[in-house]
Amino acid sequence: MSRPIRQSSRLSAKRNLVPTVPITVPPARQNKRQKTVTQASAPAKPSVPRVDDFRKVKGRRGKLRLMTEIPVDTLLEVFSHVEPLDLLHLSWATKDLHALINASRNSFLWTRAYENLQIRRPPACPPGKNIAHYTNLLFGRACQYCGTNQVGKVIHWAALVRLCSRCAPDKLLHAWGPDIDQQIAPLCPSQWISKSGLPRTCYVIKSDYERHKQKLAQCKDEAQKVEYKAKAHADKQATHTASQLCDQWYRSQEINRLSTAEIIRRKRRDAIIAKLQDAGYAEELRYGSINFLPIVRVPAELTEKAWDKMKDELIDLMEYKRQEMRKANITHALQLRVNTLDRVIQSTMADHFILPHTSYIATREPFQALFKALPLEERVTEEQMRALATPEMILQMTETWRREADILLLGLLSKLPVLPNAEEAIDRTPLELATTFFKCNWCTEPISYPRILMHRCLRHRRSKEPDEEEDDDDRGSLDSGADGEEVEAMEAENDNEQPTRNTVRTEVTMDSVWNNMSSWFRSGWNEGNDQIFVDEEATNFAKKIVEACGEDPNTTTFTRMEELNPRLECVRCSAKSKTKTRNRPVMNWTTALLHDIEIHYEDTPSTSPGWKLLTDATDISAAAQAESKMGKKWRWSTRKCNRCPCFVMESSLNAHLRQSHNLNFGEDEDMKLHYHLPLDTTLKRAPYSVRI
């Protein structure tokens, strides 16, 4: 067994004293020249890592390191030609420059700086105020508490202090706060502030308040307090006079700055408009203003370099406006033609209750070819349209459209497993039943047949909005929402970048506008064929009501129920009545249907009787008397005149026929031949429910 080599404890201890180079410390920078000595003459020293102070400094260095080597007289001469804000920034550059500029013997630099101003000179610096702080208050943007890290937008003019939004809540006190001594607060300069998220109220500087509080606490008697308060009031009054002058000067400069910026913006806008007019877009500029585009409202003169950068985007915008102008012109011309056709149809077919939508007729020949072939400037007169839109042609188109609509509705009812041929007749019996009800996407009320064919929602609403969205990238930063300063900064940063254009322009044609008729006229009936569905709830309730009337729900039609006009009593509501007289609700069959849907929607239709048909003559007479009595308070539905497209209240029908059509009637039966109840009339109409 070998023994370990014997070592000296003194040498091992000496080796342990040599520090090791930590991994996290960067290696020392090698010198350019290193003097070499022999190992015997030089003692052994541990290689301690060298900490490089040069690497601790961040940012650019060395720009002003030689400035202090310039003769002082030369520096002072140069600094005497700058303005106050520039002199302030120079004093912040280095410690040496700060000491040089703010030295008392060089105070003339600030006087010269204020004399160099090209604008109206501000008031003189108040006594006791540091000139550098005063310059920052008037011209600078730095917070006087946290330095230059935050922009000081809150100015307390009464105390001549500029603060940032972060320091303001901590450095300001509410002058009328509950914890504020009202004997001390009047000694502090106060200012009404409503910026930077602060509550809109009066504020004092916290340090001033604490200083006055401490001074008053040190006073030995009341006489010293009175003397101190008088002195504090005098100082406050002197500061108040100076602060008012500074505030007025600052506000006037803000107004001048804004007016100057607006003048520059107008010159820039006029220059851009002139260049666009030279490019051939004078008409497009009248179609829409470009004054509110961010790149136009930049407060900077228009240079050729800036124009080259924005030219492509503005031209894309002008091309877009050109297409929009053409689209508007085509739309206006087509609207006039289709409206003329609509007036002719309404006047010619006034006595027909079921008609297709005007857009359906307009998109059929020969109207479609005529509307699209005529020049935009040419209009179609009603005489020309009457000669073309004959009643026979309109009736033929009506039959075709109604056949298509009936096939669609029968398909929803699952009563049409196979589509019929063009010559094959359609059995409309399932549609005409009193238990057949539909619903649209917007209404909650059940809709019967043939009311569903003339329902307003299906003829005047669009199921889907037209594809009118444009690619936002086509116009780049035009609609980015950036303000003028941000756009100006982006222009400065991207001076060397070339814009990329990936614009795809869609040419507006007569066909493209015509195919999108629902966006500028009215949509066709059930556009998209996805706006109608079967109302199963109303169908189930209607079956029980028809059975209560003693009719067969599989064969009884809606017209048959209207002819019967029965009166039914809601047994469920009568049983819940707690009055001694036990008022019974009585209503007609359509009101009973709505009553079930609105009141008894949780009751599933079952074999138990929910309705009772009034058969007793006394009950029927009582219901008629109650309806006659309540009829004076009810609002009755409007009627449509058979001789014109007018809708008239029932009480004004006689006057309308006499004044508009020179017809006089003595009996209501004769007058009823000249008006009708519009097909798309709600079921919720008089007579309503009464109690007997």
PDB file of C-alpha atoms in Angstrom, residues 105-377:
ATOM      1  CA  ARG A 105     -19.925  84.737 -12.195  1.00  0.00           C
ATOM      2  CA  ASN A 106     -21.490  83.458 -15.448  1.00  0.00           C
ATOM      3  CA  SER A 107     -25.054  84.512 -14.686  1.00  0.00           C
ATOM      4  CA  PHE A 108     -24.916  86.808 -17.686  1.00  0.00           C
ATOM      5  CA  LEU A 109     -25.329  83.686 -19.887  1.00  0.00           C
ATOM      6  CA  TRP A 110     -28.979  83.341 -18.820  1.00  0.00           C
ATOM      7  CA  THR A 111     -29.576  87.044 -19.402  1.00  0.00           C
ATOM      8  CA  ARG A 112     -28.122  86.781 -22.909  1.00  0.00           C
ATOM      9  CA  ALA A 113     -30.115  83.601 -23.562  1.00  0.00           C
ATOM     10  CA  TYR A 114     -33.436  85.296 -22.778  1.00  0.00           C
ATOM     11  CA  GLU A 115     -32.411  88.235 -24.966  1.00  0.00           C
ATOM     12  CA  ASN A 116     -31.845  85.824 -27.864  1.00  0.00           C
ATOM     13  CA  LEU A 117     -35.478  84.659 -27.848  1.00  0.00           C
ATOM     14  CA  GLN A 118     -37.295  85.143 -31.155  1.00  0.00           C
ATOM     15  CA  ILE A 119     -40.656  85.225 -29.384  1.00  0.00           C
ATOM     16  CA  ARG A 120     -42.144  87.587 -26.821  1.00  0.00           C
ATOM     17  CA  ARG A 121     -39.965  87.548 -23.751  1.00  0.00           C
ATOM     18  CA  PRO A 122     -41.388  85.981 -20.593  1.00  0.00           C
ATOM     19  CA  PRO A 123     -41.547  87.774 -17.245  1.00  0.00           C
ATOM     20  CA  ALA A 124     -38.324  88.106 -15.310  1.00  0.00           C
ATOM     21  CA  CYS A 125     -37.327  85.328 -12.954  1.00  0.00           C
ATOM     22  CA  PRO A 126     -38.959  85.942  -9.548  1.00  0.00           C
ATOM     23  CA  PRO A 127     -36.605  86.694  -6.650  1.00  0.00           C
ATOM     24  CA  GLY A 128     -35.447  83.586  -4.851  1.00  0.00           C
ATOM     25  CA  LYS A 129     -36.234  81.329  -7.820  1.00  0.00           C
ATOM     26  CA  ASN A 130     -33.462  79.326  -9.464  1.00  0.00           C
ATOM     27  CA  ILE A 131     -33.037  80.476 -13.054  1.00  0.00           C
ATOM     28  CA  ALA A 132     -32.537  76.907 -14.321  1.00  0.00           C
ATOM     29  CA  HIS A 133     -35.751  75.720 -12.643  1.00  0.00           C
ATOM     30  CA  TYR A 134     -37.557  78.776 -13.962  1.00  0.00           C
ATOM     31  CA  THR A 135     -36.355  78.019 -17.499  1.00  0.00           C
ATOM     32  CA  ASN A 136     -37.516  74.421 -17.194  1.00  0.00           C
ATOM     33  CA  LEU A 137     -40.896  75.671 -15.964  1.00  0.00           C
ATOM     34  CA  LEU A 138     -41.399  77.904 -19.001  1.00  0.00           C
ATOM     35  CA  PHE A 139     -39.673  75.989 -21.797  1.00  0.00           C
ATOM     36  CA  GLY A 140     -38.731  72.534 -20.537  1.00  0.00           C
ATOM     37  CA  ARG A 141     -40.683  69.342 -20.017  1.00  0.00           C
ATOM     38  CA  ALA A 142     -38.830  67.689 -17.137  1.00  0.00           C
ATOM     39  CA  CYS A 143     -40.406  67.022 -13.776  1.00  0.00           C
ATOM     40  CA  GLN A 144     -38.688  69.092 -11.083  1.00  0.00           C
ATOM     41  CA  TYR A 145     -38.972  66.254  -8.562  1.00  0.00           C
ATOM     42  CA  CYS A 146     -37.943  63.068 -10.364  1.00  0.00           C
ATOM     43  CA  GLY A 147     -35.710  64.622 -13.031  1.00  0.00           C
ATOM     44  CA  THR A 148     -35.862  64.026 -16.755  1.00  0.00           C
ATOM     45  CA  ASN A 149     -37.316  60.526 -16.686  1.00  0.00           C
ATOM     46  CA  GLN A 150     -40.923  61.683 -16.778  1.00  0.00           C
ATOM     47  CA  VAL A 151     -42.558  64.448 -18.782  1.00  0.00           C
ATOM     48  CA  GLY A 152     -43.928  67.121 -16.466  1.00  0.00           C
ATOM     49  CA  LYS A 153     -47.378  67.958 -17.812  1.00  0.00           C
ATOM     50  CA  VAL A 154     -48.830  69.232 -14.518  1.00  0.00           C
ATOM     51  CA  ILE A 155     -47.864  72.848 -13.841  1.00  0.00           C
ATOM     52  CA  HIS A 156     -48.629  74.409 -10.465  1.00  0.00           C
ATOM     53  CA  TRP A 157     -48.336  78.036 -11.502  1.00  0.00           C
ATOM     54  CA  ALA A 158     -49.037  79.416  -8.044  1.00  0.00           C
ATOM     55  CA  ALA A 159     -45.924  77.664  -6.708  1.00  0.00           C
ATOM     56  CA  LEU A 160     -44.008  77.826 -10.036  1.00  0.00           C
ATOM     57  CA  VAL A 161     -43.455  74.045 -10.069  1.00  0.00           C
ATOM     58  CA  ARG A 162     -43.692  71.515 -12.902  1.00  0.00           C
ATOM     59  CA  LEU A 163     -44.627  67.924 -12.014  1.00  0.00           C
ATOM     60  CA  CYS A 164     -45.184  64.663 -13.833  1.00  0.00           C
ATOM     61  CA  SER A 165     -48.295  62.535 -13.474  1.00  0.00           C
ATOM     62  CA  ARG A 166     -46.488  60.083 -11.172  1.00  0.00           C
ATOM     63  CA  CYS A 167     -45.175  62.669  -8.734  1.00  0.00           C
ATOM     64  CA  ALA A 168     -48.297  64.844  -8.679  1.00  0.00           C
ATOM     65  CA  PRO A 169     -50.422  62.604  -6.379  1.00  0.00           C
ATOM     66  CA  ASP A 170     -47.579  62.417  -3.822  1.00  0.00           C
ATOM     67  CA  LYS A 171     -46.339  65.997  -4.000  1.00  0.00           C
ATOM     68  CA  LEU A 172     -49.734  67.724  -4.012  1.00  0.00           C
ATOM     69  CA  LEU A 173     -52.298  68.045  -1.243  1.00  0.00           C
ATOM     70  CA  HIS A 174     -55.989  68.768  -1.485  1.00  0.00           C
ATOM     71  CA  ALA A 175     -56.314  72.299  -0.097  1.00  0.00           C
ATOM     72  CA  TRP A 176     -59.694  71.530   1.467  1.00  0.00           C
ATOM     73  CA  GLY A 177     -59.011  67.977   2.551  1.00  0.00           C
ATOM     74  CA  PRO A 178     -60.204  66.657   5.912  1.00  0.00           C
ATOM     75  CA  ASP A 179     -56.626  66.249   7.211  1.00  0.00           C
ATOM     76  CA  ILE A 180     -55.520  69.747   6.175  1.00  0.00           C
ATOM     77  CA  ASP A 181     -55.206  72.444   8.828  1.00  0.00           C
ATOM     78  CA  GLN A 182     -57.147  75.394   7.456  1.00  0.00           C
ATOM     79  CA  GLN A 183     -54.918  77.744   9.452  1.00  0.00           C
ATOM     80  CA  ILE A 184     -51.890  76.590   7.442  1.00  0.00           C
ATOM     81  CA  ALA A 185     -53.380  75.944   3.984  1.00  0.00           C
ATOM     82  CA  PRO A 186     -54.040  79.670   3.255  1.00  0.00           C
ATOM     83  CA  LEU A 187     -50.312  80.319   3.701  1.00  0.00           C
ATOM     84  CA  CYS A 188     -49.465  78.020   0.756  1.00  0.00           C
ATOM     85  CA  PRO A 189     -49.868  78.960  -2.912  1.00  0.00           C
ATOM     86  CA  SER A 190     -52.916  77.095  -4.235  1.00  0.00           C
ATOM     87  CA  GLN A 191     -53.786  76.123  -7.798  1.00  0.00           C
ATOM     88  CA  TRP A 192     -56.903  74.642  -9.426  1.00  0.00           C
ATOM     89  CA  ILE A 193     -55.761  71.516 -11.329  1.00  0.00           C
ATOM     90  CA  SER A 194     -57.772  69.082 -13.425  1.00  0.00           C
ATOM     91  CA  LYS A 195     -55.144  67.063 -15.304  1.00  0.00           C
ATOM     92  CA  SER A 196     -53.282  63.750 -15.184  1.00  0.00           C
ATOM     93  CA  GLY A 197     -56.041  61.794 -13.507  1.00  0.00           C
ATOM     94  CA  LEU A 198     -56.209  64.046 -10.450  1.00  0.00           C
ATOM     95  CA  PRO A 199     -59.585  64.983  -8.995  1.00  0.00           C
ATOM     96  CA  ARG A 200     -60.583  68.398 -10.242  1.00  0.00           C
ATOM     97  CA  THR A 201     -59.987  70.569  -7.191  1.00  0.00           C
ATOM     98  CA  CYS A 202     -57.577  73.047  -5.555  1.00  0.00           C
ATOM     99  CA  TYR A 203     -54.092  71.828  -4.603  1.00  0.00           C
ATOM    100  CA  VAL A 204     -51.108  73.078  -2.584  1.00  0.00           C
ATOM    101  CA  ILE A 205     -47.526  71.831  -2.610  1.00  0.00           C
ATOM    102  CA  LYS A 206     -46.992  69.243   0.113  1.00  0.00           C
ATOM    103  CA  SER A 207     -43.468  70.446   0.956  1.00  0.00           C
ATOM    104  CA  ASP A 208     -44.717  74.026   1.424  1.00  0.00           C
ATOM    105  CA  TYR A 209     -47.463  72.824   3.729  1.00  0.00           C
ATOM    106  CA  GLU A 210     -45.050  70.738   5.817  1.00  0.00           C
ATOM    107  CA  ARG A 211     -42.559  73.641   6.003  1.00  0.00           C
ATOM    108  CA  HIS A 212     -45.172  76.099   7.249  1.00  0.00           C
ATOM    109  CA  LYS A 213     -46.485  73.532   9.690  1.00  0.00           C
ATOM    110  CA  GLN A 214     -43.013  72.966  11.117  1.00  0.00           C
ATOM    111  CA  LYS A 215     -42.250  76.691  11.356  1.00  0.00           C
ATOM    112  CA  LEU A 216     -45.492  77.426  13.169  1.00  0.00           C
ATOM    113  CA  ALA A 217     -44.816  74.588  15.578  1.00  0.00           C
ATOM    114  CA  GLN A 218     -41.462  76.157  16.423  1.00  0.00           C
ATOM    115  CA  CYS A 219     -43.028  79.509  17.310  1.00  0.00           C
ATOM    116  CA  LYS A 220     -42.951  80.088  21.070  1.00  0.00           C
ATOM    117  CA  ASP A 221     -45.964  82.323  21.407  1.00  0.00           C
ATOM    118  CA  GLU A 222     -48.917  83.679  19.499  1.00  0.00           C
ATOM    119  CA  ALA A 223     -47.097  86.890  18.548  1.00  0.00           C
ATOM    120  CA  GLN A 224     -44.427  84.948  16.672  1.00  0.00           C
ATOM    121  CA  LYS A 225     -47.121  82.971  14.858  1.00  0.00           C
ATOM    122  CA  VAL A 226     -48.867  86.159  13.793  1.00  0.00           C
ATOM    123  CA  GLU A 227     -45.580  87.623  12.592  1.00  0.00           C
ATOM    124  CA  TYR A 228     -44.714  84.470  10.659  1.00  0.00           C
ATOM    125  CA  LYS A 229     -48.147  84.308   9.050  1.00  0.00           C
ATOM    126  CA  ALA A 230     -47.886  87.919   7.930  1.00  0.00           C
ATOM    127  CA  LYS A 231     -44.497  87.244   6.351  1.00  0.00           C
ATOM    128  CA  ALA A 232     -45.805  84.060   4.679  1.00  0.00           C
ATOM    129  CA  HIS A 233     -48.798  85.959   3.270  1.00  0.00           C
ATOM    130  CA  ALA A 234     -46.492  88.629   1.855  1.00  0.00           C
ATOM    131  CA  ASP A 235     -44.278  86.012   0.194  1.00  0.00           C
ATOM    132  CA  LYS A 236     -47.353  84.281  -1.194  1.00  0.00           C
ATOM    133  CA  GLN A 237     -48.656  87.542  -2.637  1.00  0.00           C
ATOM    134  CA  ALA A 238     -45.324  88.265  -4.338  1.00  0.00           C
ATOM    135  CA  THR A 239     -45.237  84.749  -5.793  1.00  0.00           C
ATOM    136  CA  HIS A 240     -48.867  85.058  -6.844  1.00  0.00           C
ATOM    137  CA  THR A 241     -48.159  88.200  -8.882  1.00  0.00           C
ATOM    138  CA  ALA A 242     -45.224  86.554 -10.651  1.00  0.00           C
ATOM    139  CA  SER A 243     -47.157  83.327 -11.244  1.00  0.00           C
ATOM    140  CA  GLN A 244     -50.051  85.198 -12.869  1.00  0.00           C
ATOM    141  CA  LEU A 245     -47.679  86.876 -15.302  1.00  0.00           C
ATOM    142  CA  CYS A 246     -46.016  83.550 -16.108  1.00  0.00           C
ATOM    143  CA  ASP A 247     -49.365  81.816 -16.579  1.00  0.00           C
ATOM    144  CA  GLN A 248     -50.606  84.516 -18.946  1.00  0.00           C
ATOM    145  CA  TRP A 249     -47.362  84.421 -20.937  1.00  0.00           C
ATOM    146  CA  TYR A 250     -47.443  80.619 -21.154  1.00  0.00           C
ATOM    147  CA  ARG A 251     -51.051  80.561 -22.349  1.00  0.00           C
ATOM    148  CA  SER A 252     -50.337  83.173 -25.006  1.00  0.00           C
ATOM    149  CA  GLN A 253     -47.377  81.137 -26.235  1.00  0.00           C
ATOM    150  CA  GLU A 254     -49.537  78.002 -26.391  1.00  0.00           C
ATOM    151  CA  ILE A 255     -52.078  79.857 -28.500  1.00  0.00           C
ATOM    152  CA  ASN A 256     -49.339  81.157 -30.784  1.00  0.00           C
ATOM    153  CA  ARG A 257     -47.815  77.708 -31.057  1.00  0.00           C
ATOM    154  CA  LEU A 258     -51.125  76.119 -31.974  1.00  0.00           C
ATOM    155  CA  SER A 259     -51.922  78.819 -34.510  1.00  0.00           C
ATOM    156  CA  THR A 260     -48.461  78.491 -36.048  1.00  0.00           C
ATOM    157  CA  ALA A 261     -48.835  74.729 -36.222  1.00  0.00           C
ATOM    158  CA  GLU A 262     -52.241  75.134 -37.867  1.00  0.00           C
ATOM    159  CA  ILE A 263     -50.778  77.479 -40.477  1.00  0.00           C
ATOM    160  CA  ILE A 264     -48.067  74.928 -41.239  1.00  0.00           C
ATOM    161  CA  ARG A 265     -50.695  72.188 -41.491  1.00  0.00           C
ATOM    162  CA  ARG A 266     -52.719  74.259 -43.963  1.00  0.00           C
ATOM    163  CA  LYS A 267     -49.663  74.877 -46.115  1.00  0.00           C
ATOM    164  CA  ARG A 268     -48.874  71.172 -46.051  1.00  0.00           C
ATOM    165  CA  ARG A 269     -52.471  70.286 -46.925  1.00  0.00           C
ATOM    166  CA  ASP A 270     -52.579  72.804 -49.779  1.00  0.00           C
ATOM    167  CA  ALA A 271     -49.307  71.448 -51.143  1.00  0.00           C
ATOM    168  CA  ILE A 272     -50.625  67.876 -51.034  1.00  0.00           C
ATOM    169  CA  ILE A 273     -53.894  68.906 -52.703  1.00  0.00           C
ATOM    170  CA  ALA A 274     -51.977  70.716 -55.447  1.00  0.00           C
ATOM    171  CA  LYS A 275     -49.892  67.635 -56.163  1.00  0.00           C
ATOM    172  CA  LEU A 276     -52.982  65.406 -56.250  1.00  0.00           C
ATOM    173  CA  GLN A 277     -54.740  67.827 -58.587  1.00  0.00           C
ATOM    174  CA  ASP A 278     -51.736  67.743 -60.892  1.00  0.00           C
ATOM    175  CA  ALA A 279     -52.015  63.942 -60.841  1.00  0.00           C
ATOM    176  CA  GLY A 280     -55.623  64.182 -62.114  1.00  0.00           C
ATOM    177  CA  TYR A 281     -57.640  63.696 -58.913  1.00  0.00           C
ATOM    178  CA  ALA A 282     -59.371  67.081 -58.666  1.00  0.00           C
ATOM    179  CA  GLU A 283     -62.865  65.558 -58.825  1.00  0.00           C
ATOM    180  CA  GLU A 284     -62.026  62.944 -56.200  1.00  0.00           C
ATOM    181  CA  LEU A 285     -60.827  65.638 -53.800  1.00  0.00           C
ATOM    182  CA  ARG A 286     -64.273  67.265 -53.965  1.00  0.00           C
ATOM    183  CA  TYR A 287     -65.917  63.920 -53.200  1.00  0.00           C
ATOM    184  CA  GLY A 288     -64.240  63.601 -49.804  1.00  0.00           C
ATOM    185  CA  SER A 289     -61.902  65.699 -47.690  1.00  0.00           C
ATOM    186  CA  ILE A 290     -58.387  64.607 -46.781  1.00  0.00           C
ATOM    187  CA  ASN A 291     -57.978  67.238 -44.065  1.00  0.00           C
ATOM    188  CA  PHE A 292     -58.293  64.766 -41.213  1.00  0.00           C
ATOM    189  CA  LEU A 293     -55.784  62.208 -42.432  1.00  0.00           C
ATOM    190  CA  PRO A 294     -52.916  61.909 -39.921  1.00  0.00           C
ATOM    191  CA  ILE A 295     -50.195  62.224 -42.568  1.00  0.00           C
ATOM    192  CA  VAL A 296     -51.826  65.428 -43.826  1.00  0.00           C
ATOM    193  CA  ARG A 297     -52.172  67.047 -40.390  1.00  0.00           C
ATOM    194  CA  VAL A 298     -48.496  66.748 -39.494  1.00  0.00           C
ATOM    195  CA  PRO A 299     -47.245  70.235 -38.466  1.00  0.00           C
ATOM    196  CA  ALA A 300     -44.276  70.127 -40.827  1.00  0.00           C
ATOM    197  CA  GLU A 301     -43.604  71.465 -44.280  1.00  0.00           C
ATOM    198  CA  LEU A 302     -44.059  69.062 -47.159  1.00  0.00           C
ATOM    199  CA  THR A 303     -40.729  68.002 -48.613  1.00  0.00           C
ATOM    200  CA  GLU A 304     -40.118  65.978 -51.734  1.00  0.00           C
ATOM    201  CA  LYS A 305     -38.868  63.108 -49.628  1.00  0.00           C
ATOM    202  CA  ALA A 306     -42.032  63.113 -47.508  1.00  0.00           C
ATOM    203  CA  TRP A 307     -44.193  63.342 -50.638  1.00  0.00           C
ATOM    204  CA  ASP A 308     -42.429  60.361 -52.216  1.00  0.00           C
ATOM    205  CA  LYS A 309     -43.223  58.326 -49.118  1.00  0.00           C
ATOM    206  CA  MET A 310     -46.913  59.202 -48.911  1.00  0.00           C
ATOM    207  CA  LYS A 311     -47.639  59.498 -52.631  1.00  0.00           C
ATOM    208  CA  ASP A 312     -48.499  55.844 -53.216  1.00  0.00           C
ATOM    209  CA  GLU A 313     -50.851  55.699 -50.245  1.00  0.00           C
ATOM    210  CA  LEU A 314     -52.667  58.876 -51.231  1.00  0.00           C
ATOM    211  CA  ILE A 315     -53.004  57.735 -54.834  1.00  0.00           C
ATOM    212  CA  ASP A 316     -54.489  54.464 -53.601  1.00  0.00           C
ATOM    213  CA  LEU A 317     -56.975  56.494 -51.564  1.00  0.00           C
ATOM    214  CA  MET A 318     -57.861  58.640 -54.581  1.00  0.00           C
ATOM    215  CA  GLU A 319     -58.395  55.536 -56.689  1.00  0.00           C
ATOM    216  CA  TYR A 320     -60.656  54.151 -53.990  1.00  0.00           C
ATOM    217  CA  LYS A 321     -62.646  57.390 -53.964  1.00  0.00           C
ATOM    218  CA  ARG A 322     -62.857  57.295 -57.752  1.00  0.00           C
ATOM    219  CA  GLN A 323     -64.442  53.866 -57.583  1.00  0.00           C
ATOM    220  CA  GLU A 324     -66.785  55.022 -54.824  1.00  0.00           C
ATOM    221  CA  MET A 325     -67.861  57.986 -56.947  1.00  0.00           C
ATOM    222  CA  ARG A 326     -68.594  55.722 -59.873  1.00  0.00           C
ATOM    223  CA  LYS A 327     -70.477  53.353 -57.588  1.00  0.00           C
ATOM    224  CA  ALA A 328     -72.558  56.237 -56.203  1.00  0.00           C
ATOM    225  CA  ASN A 329     -73.404  57.497 -59.696  1.00  0.00           C
ATOM    226  CA  ILE A 330     -74.451  54.054 -60.914  1.00  0.00           C
ATOM    227  CA  THR A 331     -76.454  53.422 -57.743  1.00  0.00           C
ATOM    228  CA  HIS A 332     -78.301  56.726 -58.058  1.00  0.00           C
ATOM    229  CA  ALA A 333     -79.243  56.051 -61.683  1.00  0.00           C
ATOM    230  CA  LEU A 334     -80.461  52.519 -60.921  1.00  0.00           C
ATOM    231  CA  GLN A 335     -82.416  53.690 -57.876  1.00  0.00           C
ATOM    232  CA  LEU A 336     -84.365  56.177 -59.975  1.00  0.00           C
ATOM    233  CA  ARG A 337     -85.256  53.494 -62.519  1.00  0.00           C
ATOM    234  CA  VAL A 338     -86.299  50.865 -59.982  1.00  0.00           C
ATOM    235  CA  ASN A 339     -88.314  53.432 -58.001  1.00  0.00           C
ATOM    236  CA  THR A 340     -90.168  54.347 -61.184  1.00  0.00           C
ATOM    237  CA  LEU A 341     -91.018  50.676 -61.715  1.00  0.00           C
ATOM    238  CA  ASP A 342     -92.147  50.395 -58.091  1.00  0.00           C
ATOM    239  CA  ARG A 343     -94.554  53.342 -58.426  1.00  0.00           C
ATOM    240  CA  VAL A 344     -96.018  51.902 -61.614  1.00  0.00           C
ATOM    241  CA  ILE A 345     -96.586  48.494 -60.009  1.00  0.00           C
ATOM    242  CA  GLN A 346     -98.198  49.963 -56.881  1.00  0.00           C
ATOM    243  CA  SER A 347    -100.589  52.120 -58.895  1.00  0.00           C
ATOM    244  CA  THR A 348    -101.396  49.523 -61.552  1.00  0.00           C
ATOM    245  CA  MET A 349    -101.835  46.545 -59.210  1.00  0.00           C
ATOM    246  CA  ALA A 350    -103.407  48.347 -56.229  1.00  0.00           C
ATOM    247  CA  ASP A 351    -106.291  45.863 -56.016  1.00  0.00           C
ATOM    248  CA  HIS A 352    -103.978  42.840 -55.847  1.00  0.00           C
ATOM    249  CA  PHE A 353    -103.038  41.827 -52.338  1.00  0.00           C
ATOM    250  CA  ILE A 354    -100.150  39.452 -53.098  1.00  0.00           C
ATOM    251  CA  LEU A 355     -97.354  40.746 -55.305  1.00  0.00           C
ATOM    252  CA  PRO A 356     -93.671  39.905 -55.549  1.00  0.00           C
ATOM    253  CA  HIS A 357     -91.132  42.388 -54.375  1.00  0.00           C
ATOM    254  CA  THR A 358     -90.170  45.060 -56.890  1.00  0.00           C
ATOM    255  CA  SER A 359     -86.580  43.821 -56.862  1.00  0.00           C
ATOM    256  CA  TYR A 360     -87.815  40.425 -58.091  1.00  0.00           C
ATOM    257  CA  ILE A 361     -89.573  42.000 -61.071  1.00  0.00           C
ATOM    258  CA  ALA A 362     -86.678  44.380 -61.768  1.00  0.00           C
ATOM    259  CA  THR A 363     -84.218  41.499 -62.018  1.00  0.00           C
ATOM    260  CA  ARG A 364     -86.313  39.777 -64.683  1.00  0.00           C
ATOM    261  CA  GLU A 365     -86.377  40.475 -68.374  1.00  0.00           C
ATOM    262  CA  PRO A 366     -87.066  42.828 -70.064  1.00  0.00           C
ATOM    263  CA  PHE A 367     -86.576  45.224 -67.122  1.00  0.00           C
ATOM    264  CA  GLN A 368     -83.078  44.095 -66.187  1.00  0.00           C
ATOM    265  CA  ALA A 369     -81.703  44.524 -69.700  1.00  0.00           C
ATOM    266  CA  LEU A 370     -83.338  47.946 -70.024  1.00  0.00           C
ATOM    267  CA  PHE A 371     -82.043  49.276 -66.702  1.00  0.00           C
ATOM    268  CA  LYS A 372     -78.479  48.121 -67.330  1.00  0.00           C
ATOM    269  CA  ALA A 373     -78.277  49.159 -70.976  1.00  0.00           C
ATOM    270  CA  LEU A 374     -79.383  52.783 -70.655  1.00  0.00           C
ATOM    271  CA  PRO A 375     -76.712  55.471 -70.125  1.00  0.00           C
ATOM    272  CA  LEU A 376     -76.421  56.833 -66.606  1.00  0.00           C
ATOM    273  CA  GLU A 377     -77.665  60.271 -67.626  1.00  0.00           C
TER     274      GLU A 377
END
